[in-house]
Amino acid sequence: MSRQDHALSVAVIGAGVRARNMLRVYRMLGRPVTGVFSRTRANTYRMVEDLGLYGVTTVYENLANLLEHDVAPYIYIASPNSTHASFSMEAIFHGRHVLTENLMAENVRELAAIEEALRQEPRVFMEANTALSSPVLKRLRQYVDSGREYPELGELGMLAITYSSSREKPQSELGFLKSEGCYPIGASVRLQGTRVDTVVSDMDFDAQWRDSRGGCTLSNEDGIKSCLSMSFADKLPSNVVLSFKNGFIVVEDFPTALHYDVYRNGVKTRVDLTGDILREYELSPDIFKTPLDISLAVEILDFEAAVARSCQDRSGLEDLTNYQESLAVFRLIYEILAHLSVQRDL
């Protein structure tokens, strides 16, 4: 079955940078964007005009009208973080599948409410986190699990994940760790599994979350550890390194990278997955030319495929989401912050 057989229309909530990027990719995929709603009406109309959606997409004045009248089977949510949980639950109870930007909740109460909503109204629910959906990290996870792909590298010792961002972000309940930390933590969860736990955390935040840096060590039940180094004040390389006994695998420009490098005996070998990914997802190289566009297209197509499978078999619906992975990222952020609060009180 062709990937294009899963093509779905979508309704969008939000009019910021993330919504614009995803809408652009929906257009590149040829997907109908049936409706859009944002609480900032001026931005909504500007976005519709800029992306050439007039006459194609309905602009709804409020969320209730969108959920009541729009025909799209799923909602993509790119509104402010504080609205993700409430908008997701409203969409679920109106029979929609949901693809929401990270993170899916602001606190544990919202997280429990989403879980209850999915229990009452089973739907495909995924988080648009490029670390969790990265095709490169998915492939490397297979190497971690099997240990067969590069036997000459020997046993895996540790993962080293570096991430930084100097972008200004508004304060939120979880500060910069929530805004940007979901990417390095998401990479750890993707490579180590959902049962990863915090071993040591040493983060240093100022009161305004503007000068924030530090690191933590995570471990899973198989004894694989990852060392996360995060900086939300300086622009440093964002990489993932798998350290083996006899060499390394390095993913540069994480989380949207489409290649990795294998280092052994002083020799570097680049493995570029771009062609494989374009073929697997039936994406035209004439249209999809940047790692970001390809990564976002992969998120959309994986979600559409999950929705298509859910229509065929409702019994395994929970396996068609990345809810457990997103939950693990959320839990780890809270654990790191809890450790931080202890350090501040000493």
CSV table of C-alpha atoms in Angstrom, one decimal:
chain,number,residue,atom,x,y,z
A,1,MET,CA,0.0,0.0,0.0
A,2,SER,CA,1.3,3.4,-1.0
A,3,ARG,CA,2.1,6.0,1.6
A,4,GLN,CA,-0.2,8.3,-0.3
A,5,ASP,CA,-3.1,5.9,0.3
A,6,HIS,CA,-3.1,7.2,3.9
A,7,ALA,CA,-3.5,10.8,2.8
A,8,LEU,CA,-5.8,12.7,5.2
A,9,SER,CA,-7.1,16.2,5.6
A,10,VAL,CA,-6.2,18.1,8.7
A,11,ALA,CA,-7.4,21.0,10.8
A,12,VAL,CA,-4.8,23.2,12.5
A,13,ILE,CA,-4.8,25.0,15.8
A,14,GLY,CA,-2.2,27.7,16.1
A,15,ALA,CA,-0.6,30.4,13.9
A,16,GLY,CA,2.9,30.7,15.2
A,17,VAL,CA,6.3,29.5,13.7
A,18,ARG,CA,5.6,25.8,14.3
A,19,ALA,CA,2.2,26.0,12.8
A,20,ARG,CA,3.5,27.8,9.7
A,21,ASN,CA,6.3,25.3,9.3
A,22,MET,CA,4.0,22.3,9.5
A,23,LEU,CA,1.3,23.9,7.3
A,24,ARG,CA,4.0,24.5,4.7
A,25,VAL,CA,4.9,20.8,4.7
A,26,TYR,CA,1.2,19.8,4.6
A,27,ARG,CA,1.0,21.9,1.4
A,28,MET,CA,4.2,20.2,0.0
A,29,LEU,CA,2.6,16.8,0.7
A,30,GLY,CA,-0.6,17.9,-1.1
A,31,ARG,CA,-2.7,17.5,2.0
A,32,PRO,CA,-6.0,19.4,2.3
A,33,VAL,CA,-5.9,21.9,5.3
A,34,THR,CA,-9.7,22.2,5.9
A,35,GLY,CA,-9.7,24.5,8.8
A,36,VAL,CA,-7.5,26.6,11.1
A,37,PHE,CA,-8.1,28.4,14.4
A,38,SER,CA,-5.9,30.6,16.6
A,39,ARG,CA,-6.7,32.9,19.5
A,40,THR,CA,-4.8,35.6,17.7
A,41,ARG,CA,-7.1,36.3,14.7
A,42,ALA,CA,-4.8,38.7,13.0
A,43,ASN,CA,-2.0,36.2,12.9
A,44,THR,CA,-4.3,33.5,11.6
A,45,TYR,CA,-5.5,35.6,8.6
A,46,ARG,CA,-1.9,36.6,7.9
A,47,MET,CA,-0.8,33.0,7.9
A,48,VAL,CA,-3.6,31.9,5.7
A,49,GLU,CA,-2.8,34.7,3.2
A,50,ASP,CA,1.0,34.1,3.3
A,51,LEU,CA,0.6,30.3,2.6
A,52,GLY,CA,-2.0,30.8,-0.1
A,53,LEU,CA,-4.8,29.1,1.7
A,54,TYR,CA,-7.6,31.6,1.0
A,55,GLY,CA,-10.5,29.9,-0.7
A,56,VAL,CA,-9.2,26.5,0.5
A,57,THR,CA,-9.1,26.7,4.3
A,58,THR,CA,-11.8,27.9,6.6
A,59,VAL,CA,-10.8,30.2,9.3
A,60,TYR,CA,-12.8,29.5,12.4
A,61,GLU,CA,-13.6,32.1,15.0
A,62,ASN,CA,-13.4,29.7,17.9
A,63,LEU,CA,-12.4,26.1,18.7
A,64,ALA,CA,-16.0,25.0,19.3
A,65,ASN,CA,-16.9,25.9,15.7
A,66,LEU,CA,-13.9,24.1,14.3
A,67,LEU,CA,-14.6,20.9,16.3
A,68,GLU,CA,-18.3,21.0,15.4
A,69,HIS,CA,-18.1,21.8,11.7
A,70,ASP,CA,-14.7,20.9,10.3
A,71,VAL,CA,-14.5,17.5,8.5
A,72,ALA,CA,-10.9,16.7,9.1
A,73,PRO,CA,-10.4,13.4,10.9
A,74,TYR,CA,-7.5,14.8,13.0
A,75,ILE,CA,-6.3,18.0,14.6
A,76,TYR,CA,-2.7,19.3,14.6
A,77,ILE,CA,-2.1,21.5,17.6
A,78,ALA,CA,0.6,24.1,17.6
A,79,SER,CA,-0.9,26.6,20.0
A,80,PRO,CA,0.9,27.8,23.2
A,81,ASN,CA,2.1,25.0,25.5
A,82,SER,CA,-0.4,25.9,28.2
A,83,THR,CA,-3.3,25.0,25.8
A,84,HIS,CA,-2.0,21.7,24.5
A,85,ALA,CA,-3.8,19.4,27.1
A,86,SER,CA,-7.2,21.2,27.1
A,87,PHE,CA,-7.3,21.4,23.3
A,88,SER,CA,-6.2,17.8,22.9
A,89,MET,CA,-8.9,16.6,25.2
A,90,GLU,CA,-11.6,18.6,23.5
A,91,ALA,CA,-10.5,17.2,20.2
A,92,ILE,CA,-10.4,13.6,21.5
A,93,PHE,CA,-14.0,13.9,22.9
A,94,HIS,CA,-15.1,15.3,19.6
A,95,GLY,CA,-13.9,12.1,17.9
A,96,ARG,CA,-10.6,13.4,16.5
A,97,HIS,CA,-7.2,11.9,16.5
A,98,VAL,CA,-4.5,14.4,17.7
A,99,LEU,CA,-1.0,15.3,16.7
A,100,THR,CA,0.2,17.9,19.2
A,101,GLU,CA,3.4,19.8,19.5
A,102,ASN,CA,5.6,19.1,22.6
A,103,LEU,CA,5.0,18.8,25.3
A,104,MET,CA,1.5,17.4,25.6
A,105,ALA,CA,0.9,18.8,29.1
A,106,GLU,CA,2.0,21.5,31.5
A,107,ASN,CA,1.7,19.4,34.7
A,108,VAL,CA,0.9,15.9,36.0
A,109,ARG,CA,-2.8,16.8,36.5
A,110,GLU,CA,-3.2,17.6,32.8
A,111,LEU,CA,-1.2,14.4,31.9
A,112,ALA,CA,-3.6,12.3,34.0
A,113,ALA,CA,-6.6,14.0,32.3
A,114,ILE,CA,-5.3,13.2,28.9
A,115,GLU,CA,-4.7,9.6,29.8
A,116,GLU,CA,-8.3,9.4,31.1
A,117,ALA,CA,-9.6,11.0,27.9
A,118,LEU,CA,-7.8,8.4,25.8
A,119,ARG,CA,-9.2,5.6,28.0
A,120,GLN,CA,-12.7,6.8,27.4
A,121,GLU,CA,-12.3,7.8,23.8
A,122,PRO,CA,-9.5,5.7,22.3
A,123,ARG,CA,-7.8,7.8,19.5
A,124,VAL,CA,-4.3,8.0,17.9
A,125,PHE,CA,-2.4,10.6,20.0
A,126,MET,CA,1.1,11.5,19.1
A,127,GLU,CA,3.5,14.3,20.0
A,128,ALA,CA,5.3,16.1,17.2
A,129,ASN,CA,8.7,15.9,18.9
A,130,THR,CA,11.5,15.6,16.2
A,131,ALA,CA,13.7,13.7,18.7
A,132,LEU,CA,11.1,11.0,19.2
A,133,SER,CA,10.2,10.8,15.5
A,134,SER,CA,13.7,11.0,14.1
A,135,PRO,CA,14.3,8.3,11.5
A,136,VAL,CA,18.0,8.4,12.3
A,137,LEU,CA,17.5,7.8,16.0
A,138,LYS,CA,15.0,5.1,15.3
A,139,ARG,CA,17.6,3.3,13.1
A,140,LEU,CA,20.3,3.7,15.8
A,141,ARG,CA,17.9,2.3,18.4
A,142,GLN,CA,17.7,-0.9,16.3
A,143,TYR,CA,21.5,-1.0,16.5
A,144,VAL,CA,21.5,-0.5,20.3
A,145,ASP,CA,18.9,-3.3,20.6
A,146,SER,CA,20.5,-5.8,18.3
A,147,GLY,CA,24.2,-5.1,18.5
A,148,ARG,CA,24.6,-6.7,15.1
A,149,GLU,CA,24.9,-3.8,12.7
A,150,TYR,CA,28.4,-2.8,13.6
A,151,PRO,CA,29.9,-5.8,15.5
A,152,GLU,CA,33.4,-4.4,14.8
A,153,LEU,CA,32.7,-1.5,17.1
A,154,GLY,CA,32.3,-3.8,20.1
A,155,GLU,CA,30.0,-3.3,23.1
A,156,LEU,CA,28.1,0.0,23.5
A,157,GLY,CA,29.5,1.9,26.5
A,158,MET,CA,27.6,5.2,26.9
A,159,LEU,CA,25.5,7.7,25.0
A,160,ALA,CA,26.5,11.4,25.1
A,161,ILE,CA,23.8,13.9,24.1
A,162,THR,CA,24.6,17.6,23.7
A,163,TYR,CA,21.9,20.1,23.0
A,164,SER,CA,21.8,23.9,23.2
A,165,SER,CA,19.6,26.8,22.2
A,166,SER,CA,20.0,30.5,22.7
A,167,ARG,CA,16.6,31.4,21.5
A,168,GLU,CA,14.5,33.6,23.7
A,169,LYS,CA,11.6,31.7,25.2
A,170,PRO,CA,8.7,32.9,27.4
A,171,GLN,CA,8.7,31.6,31.0
A,172,SER,CA,6.5,28.6,31.7
A,173,GLU,CA,5.9,26.4,34.7
A,174,LEU,CA,8.9,24.2,33.6
A,175,GLY,CA,11.0,27.0,32.1
A,176,PHE,CA,13.5,26.3,29.5
A,177,LEU,CA,13.8,22.7,30.4
A,178,LYS,CA,10.3,22.2,29.1
A,179,SER,CA,10.7,24.4,26.0
A,180,GLU,CA,14.0,22.9,24.8
A,181,GLY,CA,15.0,20.1,27.1
A,182,CYS,CA,12.4,17.8,25.6
A,183,TYR,CA,14.7,17.3,22.6
A,184,PRO,CA,17.9,15.9,24.4
A,185,ILE,CA,15.7,14.0,26.8
A,186,GLY,CA,13.6,12.7,23.9
A,187,ALA,CA,16.7,11.4,22.2
A,188,SER,CA,17.6,9.5,25.4
A,189,VAL,CA,14.1,8.0,25.6
A,190,ARG,CA,14.2,7.1,21.9
A,191,LEU,CA,17.6,5.3,22.3
A,192,GLN,CA,17.2,3.9,25.8
A,193,GLY,CA,13.5,3.2,26.1
A,194,THR,CA,10.7,4.5,28.2
A,195,ARG,CA,12.0,3.0,31.5
A,196,VAL,CA,15.0,5.3,31.6
A,197,ASP,CA,15.6,6.9,35.0
A,198,THR,CA,17.5,9.9,36.4
A,199,VAL,CA,20.8,8.8,38.1
A,200,VAL,CA,22.5,12.2,38.7
A,201,SER,CA,21.2,15.7,37.8
A,202,ASP,CA,23.3,18.9,38.1
A,203,MET,CA,21.4,21.7,36.3
A,204,ASP,CA,22.0,25.4,37.0
A,205,PHE,CA,19.1,27.8,36.4
A,206,ASP,CA,18.8,31.4,37.2
A,207,ALA,CA,15.5,32.8,38.5
A,208,GLN,CA,14.3,33.9,35.1
A,209,TRP,CA,15.4,30.7,33.3
A,210,ARG,CA,17.4,32.9,31.0
A,211,ASP,CA,20.9,31.5,31.9
A,212,SER,CA,20.4,27.8,32.1
A,213,ARG,CA,22.9,25.0,31.7
A,214,GLY,CA,24.1,21.8,33.2
A,215,GLY,CA,23.7,18.1,32.7
A,216,CYS,CA,22.4,14.8,34.0
A,217,THR,CA,23.1,11.1,33.6
A,218,LEU,CA,20.3,8.7,32.7
A,219,SER,CA,20.2,4.9,32.9
A,220,ASN,CA,17.9,2.2,31.7
A,221,GLU,CA,17.2,-1.3,33.0
A,222,ASP,CA,19.8,-2.8,30.7
A,223,GLY,CA,22.5,-0.7,32.3
A,224,ILE,CA,23.0,1.7,29.3
A,225,LYS,CA,23.7,5.2,30.5
A,226,SER,CA,23.5,8.5,28.7
A,227,CYS,CA,25.1,11.8,29.7
A,228,LEU,CA,23.1,14.8,28.7
A,229,SER,CA,24.7,18.2,28.5
A,230,MET,CA,22.3,21.1,28.0
A,231,SER,CA,22.8,24.8,27.6
A,232,PHE,CA,20.0,27.3,27.1
A,233,ALA,CA,22.3,30.3,27.1
A,234,ASP,CA,25.0,29.4,24.6
A,235,LYS,CA,24.8,28.2,21.0
A,236,LEU,CA,26.9,25.0,21.1
A,237,PRO,CA,26.8,21.9,18.8
A,238,SER,CA,23.8,19.7,19.2
A,239,ASN,CA,25.0,16.1,18.8
A,240,VAL,CA,24.3,12.5,19.8
A,241,VAL,CA,27.3,10.2,20.3
A,242,LEU,CA,27.1,6.5,20.8
A,243,SER,CA,30.4,5.4,22.4
A,244,PHE,CA,31.4,1.8,21.7
A,245,LYS,CA,34.5,-0.1,22.9
A,246,ASN,CA,36.2,0.2,19.5
A,247,GLY,CA,34.8,3.4,18.0
A,248,PHE,CA,31.9,5.9,17.9
A,249,ILE,CA,28.8,6.8,16.0
A,250,VAL,CA,28.1,10.5,15.8
A,251,VAL,CA,24.9,12.3,14.8
A,252,GLU,CA,25.6,15.9,14.1
A,253,ASP,CA,23.0,18.7,13.9
A,254,PHE,CA,20.5,16.7,16.0
A,255,PRO,CA,17.5,16.5,16.1
A,256,THR,CA,16.7,16.9,12.4
A,257,ALA,CA,19.9,15.2,11.0
A,258,LEU,CA,19.5,12.7,8.3
A,259,HIS,CA,23.0,11.2,8.5
A,260,TYR,CA,25.5,9.9,11.0
A,261,ASP,CA,29.2,9.2,11.0
A,262,VAL,CA,31.0,6.1,12.1
A,263,TYR,CA,34.5,6.5,13.5
A,264,ARG,CA,36.8,3.5,13.9
A,265,ASN,CA,40.6,3.3,13.8
A,266,GLY,CA,40.9,7.0,12.9
A,267,VAL,CA,38.7,6.5,9.8
A,268,LYS,CA,35.4,8.4,9.4
A,269,THR,CA,32.6,6.8,7.3
A,270,ARG,CA,29.5,8.9,6.7
A,271,VAL,CA,26.1,7.1,6.4
A,272,ASP,CA,23.6,9.3,4.7
A,273,LEU,CA,20.0,8.1,5.1
A,274,THR,CA,18.4,10.9,3.1
A,275,GLY,CA,17.8,8.8,-0.1
A,276,ASP,CA,16.5,5.8,1.9
A,277,ILE,CA,14.1,8.1,3.8
A,278,LEU,CA,12.8,9.8,0.7
A,279,ARG,CA,12.2,6.4,-1.0
A,280,GLU,CA,10.6,4.8,2.1
A,281,TYR,CA,8.2,7.7,2.6
A,282,GLU,CA,7.7,8.4,-1.2
A,283,LEU,CA,8.9,12.0,-0.9
A,284,SER,CA,10.1,13.8,-4.0
A,285,PRO,CA,13.7,15.1,-3.7
A,286,ASP,CA,12.7,18.0,-5.9
A,287,ILE,CA,10.2,19.2,-3.3
A,288,PHE,CA,11.7,18.0,0.0
A,289,LYS,CA,15.2,19.4,0.1
A,290,THR,CA,16.0,20.3,3.7
A,291,PRO,CA,16.4,18.0,6.8
A,292,LEU,CA,13.7,20.0,8.6
A,293,ASP,CA,11.1,19.6,5.9
A,294,ILE,CA,11.9,15.9,5.5
A,295,SER,CA,11.7,15.4,9.3
A,296,LEU,CA,8.3,17.1,9.6
A,297,ALA,CA,7.0,15.1,6.6
A,298,VAL,CA,8.1,11.9,8.4
A,299,GLU,CA,6.1,13.0,11.5
A,300,ILE,CA,3.0,13.6,9.4
A,301,LEU,CA,3.2,10.4,7.4
A,302,ASP,CA,3.9,8.2,10.4
A,303,PHE,CA,0.9,9.7,12.1
A,304,GLU,CA,-1.3,9.2,9.0
A,305,ALA,CA,-0.2,5.6,8.8
A,306,ALA,CA,-1.1,5.1,12.5
A,307,VAL,CA,-4.6,6.6,11.9
A,308,ALA,CA,-5.1,4.2,8.9
A,309,ARG,CA,-4.0,1.2,11.0
A,310,SER,CA,-6.4,2.3,13.8
A,311,CYS,CA,-9.3,2.1,11.4
A,312,GLN,CA,-8.4,-1.5,10.6
A,313,ASP,CA,-7.7,-2.7,14.2
A,314,ARG,CA,-9.0,-0.8,17.2
A,315,SER,CA,-7.8,-3.4,19.7
A,316,GLY,CA,-4.2,-2.3,19.5
A,317,LEU,CA,-4.8,1.4,19.4
A,318,GLU,CA,-2.4,2.2,22.3
A,319,ASP,CA,0.5,0.8,20.2
A,320,LEU,CA,-0.1,3.3,17.5
A,321,THR,CA,0.9,6.3,19.6
A,322,ASN,CA,4.1,7.6,21.1
A,323,TYR,CA,2.2,8.6,24.3
A,324,GLN,CA,4.4,6.4,26.5
A,325,GLU,CA,7.6,7.9,25.0
A,326,SER,CA,6.2,11.4,25.5
A,327,LEU,CA,5.1,10.5,29.1
A,328,ALA,CA,8.7,9.3,29.8
A,329,VAL,CA,10.1,12.6,28.6
A,330,PHE,CA,7.6,14.5,30.7
A,331,ARG,CA,8.4,12.4,33.8
A,332,LEU,CA,12.2,12.9,33.4
A,333,ILE,CA,11.8,16.7,33.2
A,334,TYR,CA,9.9,16.6,36.5
A,335,GLU,CA,12.5,14.4,38.1
A,336,ILE,CA,15.3,16.7,37.0
A,337,LEU,CA,13.5,19.7,38.3
A,338,ALA,CA,12.7,18.0,41.6
A,339,HIS,CA,16.4,17.3,42.0
A,340,LEU,CA,17.2,20.9,41.2
A,341,SER,CA,14.8,22.1,43.9
A,342,VAL,CA,16.5,19.9,46.5
A,343,GLN,CA,19.9,21.4,45.5
A,344,ARG,CA,18.5,25.0,45.9
A,345,ASP,CA,17.1,24.2,49.4
A,346,LEU,CA,20.5,23.0,50.7
